[in-house]
Amino acid sequence: MKTTIIALAMVFGASAAVAMPSHNLDLDVTPANGGAWVKLTQNGQPVSGASINDHFMTGDNGRVFVYVDSEPAKSIEFIAVTPDGEAASARALIPRH
């Protein structure tokens, strides 16, 4: 019984986390050898000047290539922050180069 309650709490907790608003931000990550193409849009429009993982910035088209220095394949979390301070994140498996 205790296991069932814990499992249900985890399911409903995960659903609540997914339902949280992200100010209509969409962070699309396309893995590539040595990194990933990251595109940030808001309401379908590209967001330029957004910081990605504090080291990269999106261009006018909302895209940037984020280099990942890792020999084995690795799961990386990408965090985007708009010039207005709104944030979105996504995780992707980056293949080794």
PDB file of C-alpha atoms in Angstrom:
ATOM      1  CA  MET A   1       0.000   0.000   0.000  1.00  0.00           C
ATOM      2  CA  LYS A   2       2.783   2.408   0.942  1.00  0.00           C
ATOM      3  CA  THR A   3       4.556   1.677  -2.360  1.00  0.00           C
ATOM      4  CA  THR A   4       1.369   2.427  -4.304  1.00  0.00           C
ATOM      5  CA  ILE A   5       0.915   5.777  -2.566  1.00  0.00           C
ATOM      6  CA  ILE A   6       4.532   6.743  -3.249  1.00  0.00           C
ATOM      7  CA  ALA A   7       4.202   5.728  -6.912  1.00  0.00           C
ATOM      8  CA  LEU A   8       0.995   7.766  -7.308  1.00  0.00           C
ATOM      9  CA  ALA A   9       2.614  10.772  -5.652  1.00  0.00           C
ATOM     10  CA  MET A  10       5.524  10.530  -8.092  1.00  0.00           C
ATOM     11  CA  VAL A  11       3.178  10.332 -11.099  1.00  0.00           C
ATOM     12  CA  PHE A  12       1.097  13.326 -10.016  1.00  0.00           C
ATOM     13  CA  GLY A  13       4.236  15.274  -9.065  1.00  0.00           C
ATOM     14  CA  ALA A  14       5.701  14.678 -12.526  1.00  0.00           C
ATOM     15  CA  SER A  15       2.444  15.770 -14.160  1.00  0.00           C
ATOM     16  CA  ALA A  16       2.479  19.010 -12.195  1.00  0.00           C
ATOM     17  CA  ALA A  17       6.053  19.718 -13.241  1.00  0.00           C
ATOM     18  CA  VAL A  18       5.186  19.223 -16.905  1.00  0.00           C
ATOM     19  CA  ALA A  19       2.151  21.492 -16.641  1.00  0.00           C
ATOM     20  CA  MET A  20       4.154  24.468 -15.327  1.00  0.00           C
ATOM     21  CA  PRO A  21       4.023  27.430 -17.754  1.00  0.00           C
ATOM     22  CA  SER A  22       7.200  28.374 -19.606  1.00  0.00           C
ATOM     23  CA  HIS A  23       6.033  31.723 -21.043  1.00  0.00           C
ATOM     24  CA  ASN A  24       5.418  29.981 -24.391  1.00  0.00           C
ATOM     25  CA  LEU A  25       9.142  29.278 -24.737  1.00  0.00           C
ATOM     26  CA  ASP A  26      10.185  26.280 -26.806  1.00  0.00           C
ATOM     27  CA  LEU A  27      13.765  25.028 -26.556  1.00  0.00           C
ATOM     28  CA  ASP A  28      14.585  22.627 -29.388  1.00  0.00           C
ATOM     29  CA  VAL A  29      17.856  20.672 -29.112  1.00  0.00           C
ATOM     30  CA  THR A  30      19.210  18.746 -32.113  1.00  0.00           C
ATOM     31  CA  PRO A  31      22.237  16.637 -31.107  1.00  0.00           C
ATOM     32  CA  ALA A  32      25.225  16.526 -33.456  1.00  0.00           C
ATOM     33  CA  ASN A  33      28.764  15.229 -33.195  1.00  0.00           C
ATOM     34  CA  GLY A  34      30.620  17.421 -30.727  1.00  0.00           C
ATOM     35  CA  GLY A  35      27.587  19.366 -29.547  1.00  0.00           C
ATOM     36  CA  ALA A  36      24.053  20.333 -30.460  1.00  0.00           C
ATOM     37  CA  TRP A  37      22.070  22.874 -32.417  1.00  0.00           C
ATOM     38  CA  VAL A  38      19.862  24.739 -29.963  1.00  0.00           C
ATOM     39  CA  LYS A  39      16.900  26.849 -31.099  1.00  0.00           C
ATOM     40  CA  LEU A  40      14.794  29.000 -28.797  1.00  0.00           C
ATOM     41  CA  THR A  41      11.408  30.315 -29.868  1.00  0.00           C
ATOM     42  CA  GLN A  42       8.695  32.208 -28.037  1.00  0.00           C
ATOM     43  CA  ASN A  43       5.162  32.044 -29.421  1.00  0.00           C
ATOM     44  CA  GLY A  44       6.704  30.544 -32.583  1.00  0.00           C
ATOM     45  CA  GLN A  45       9.130  33.448 -33.132  1.00  0.00           C
ATOM     46  CA  PRO A  46      12.932  33.083 -32.790  1.00  0.00           C
ATOM     47  CA  VAL A  47      14.468  34.627 -29.665  1.00  0.00           C
ATOM     48  CA  SER A  48      17.755  36.397 -30.409  1.00  0.00           C
ATOM     49  CA  GLY A  49      20.269  37.293 -27.724  1.00  0.00           C
ATOM     50  CA  ALA A  50      19.276  34.455 -25.385  1.00  0.00           C
ATOM     51  CA  SER A  51      22.010  32.962 -23.225  1.00  0.00           C
ATOM     52  CA  ILE A  52      22.483  29.201 -23.535  1.00  0.00           C
ATOM     53  CA  ASN A  53      24.317  27.555 -20.613  1.00  0.00           C
ATOM     54  CA  ASP A  54      25.948  30.932 -19.797  1.00  0.00           C
ATOM     55  CA  HIS A  55      28.500  30.505 -22.619  1.00  0.00           C
ATOM     56  CA  PHE A  56      26.619  30.773 -25.915  1.00  0.00           C
ATOM     57  CA  MET A  57      24.140  33.284 -27.359  1.00  0.00           C
ATOM     58  CA  THR A  58      21.406  32.770 -29.941  1.00  0.00           C
ATOM     59  CA  GLY A  59      21.577  34.717 -33.191  1.00  0.00           C
ATOM     60  CA  ASP A  60      18.803  36.545 -35.031  1.00  0.00           C
ATOM     61  CA  ASN A  61      17.331  33.184 -36.081  1.00  0.00           C
ATOM     62  CA  GLY A  62      17.177  31.997 -32.446  1.00  0.00           C
ATOM     63  CA  ARG A  63      19.797  29.294 -33.088  1.00  0.00           C
ATOM     64  CA  VAL A  64      23.294  28.577 -31.871  1.00  0.00           C
ATOM     65  CA  PHE A  65      25.636  25.587 -31.994  1.00  0.00           C
ATOM     66  CA  VAL A  66      26.660  24.588 -28.474  1.00  0.00           C
ATOM     67  CA  TYR A  67      29.973  22.741 -28.339  1.00  0.00           C
ATOM     68  CA  VAL A  68      30.257  19.931 -25.792  1.00  0.00           C
ATOM     69  CA  ASP A  69      33.761  18.771 -24.907  1.00  0.00           C
ATOM     70  CA  SER A  70      33.104  15.152 -23.976  1.00  0.00           C
ATOM     71  CA  GLU A  71      34.658  11.991 -25.380  1.00  0.00           C
ATOM     72  CA  PRO A  72      31.939   9.522 -24.346  1.00  0.00           C
ATOM     73  CA  ALA A  73      28.305  10.163 -25.223  1.00  0.00           C
ATOM     74  CA  LYS A  74      26.755  12.256 -22.481  1.00  0.00           C
ATOM     75  CA  SER A  75      23.357  13.573 -21.397  1.00  0.00           C
ATOM     76  CA  ILE A  76      23.523  17.374 -21.173  1.00  0.00           C
ATOM     77  CA  GLU A  77      20.988  19.842 -19.796  1.00  0.00           C
ATOM     78  CA  PHE A  78      20.621  22.983 -21.892  1.00  0.00           C
ATOM     79  CA  ILE A  79      19.334  26.072 -20.097  1.00  0.00           C
ATOM     80  CA  ALA A  80      18.207  29.093 -22.097  1.00  0.00           C
ATOM     81  CA  VAL A  81      17.600  32.511 -20.557  1.00  0.00           C
ATOM     82  CA  THR A  82      15.943  35.220 -22.652  1.00  0.00           C
ATOM     83  CA  PRO A  83      17.047  38.864 -22.499  1.00  0.00           C
ATOM     84  CA  ASP A  84      13.899  39.404 -20.357  1.00  0.00           C
ATOM     85  CA  GLY A  85      15.078  36.795 -17.831  1.00  0.00           C
ATOM     86  CA  GLU A  86      12.606  34.031 -18.741  1.00  0.00           C
ATOM     87  CA  ALA A  87      14.079  30.519 -18.766  1.00  0.00           C
ATOM     88  CA  ALA A  88      13.515  27.171 -20.447  1.00  0.00           C
ATOM     89  CA  SER A  89      15.496  23.954 -20.286  1.00  0.00           C
ATOM     90  CA  ALA A  90      15.828  20.675 -22.166  1.00  0.00           C
ATOM     91  CA  ARG A  91      18.028  17.605 -21.845  1.00  0.00           C
ATOM     92  CA  ALA A  92      19.588  15.694 -24.750  1.00  0.00           C
ATOM     93  CA  LEU A  93      22.049  12.861 -25.284  1.00  0.00           C
ATOM     94  CA  ILE A  94      25.053  14.246 -27.142  1.00  0.00           C
ATOM     95  CA  PRO A  95      27.041  11.702 -29.195  1.00  0.00           C
ATOM     96  CA  ARG A  96      30.798  11.631 -28.900  1.00  0.00           C
ATOM     97  CA  HIS A  97      32.835  13.286 -31.621  1.00  0.00           C
TER      98      HIS A  97
END
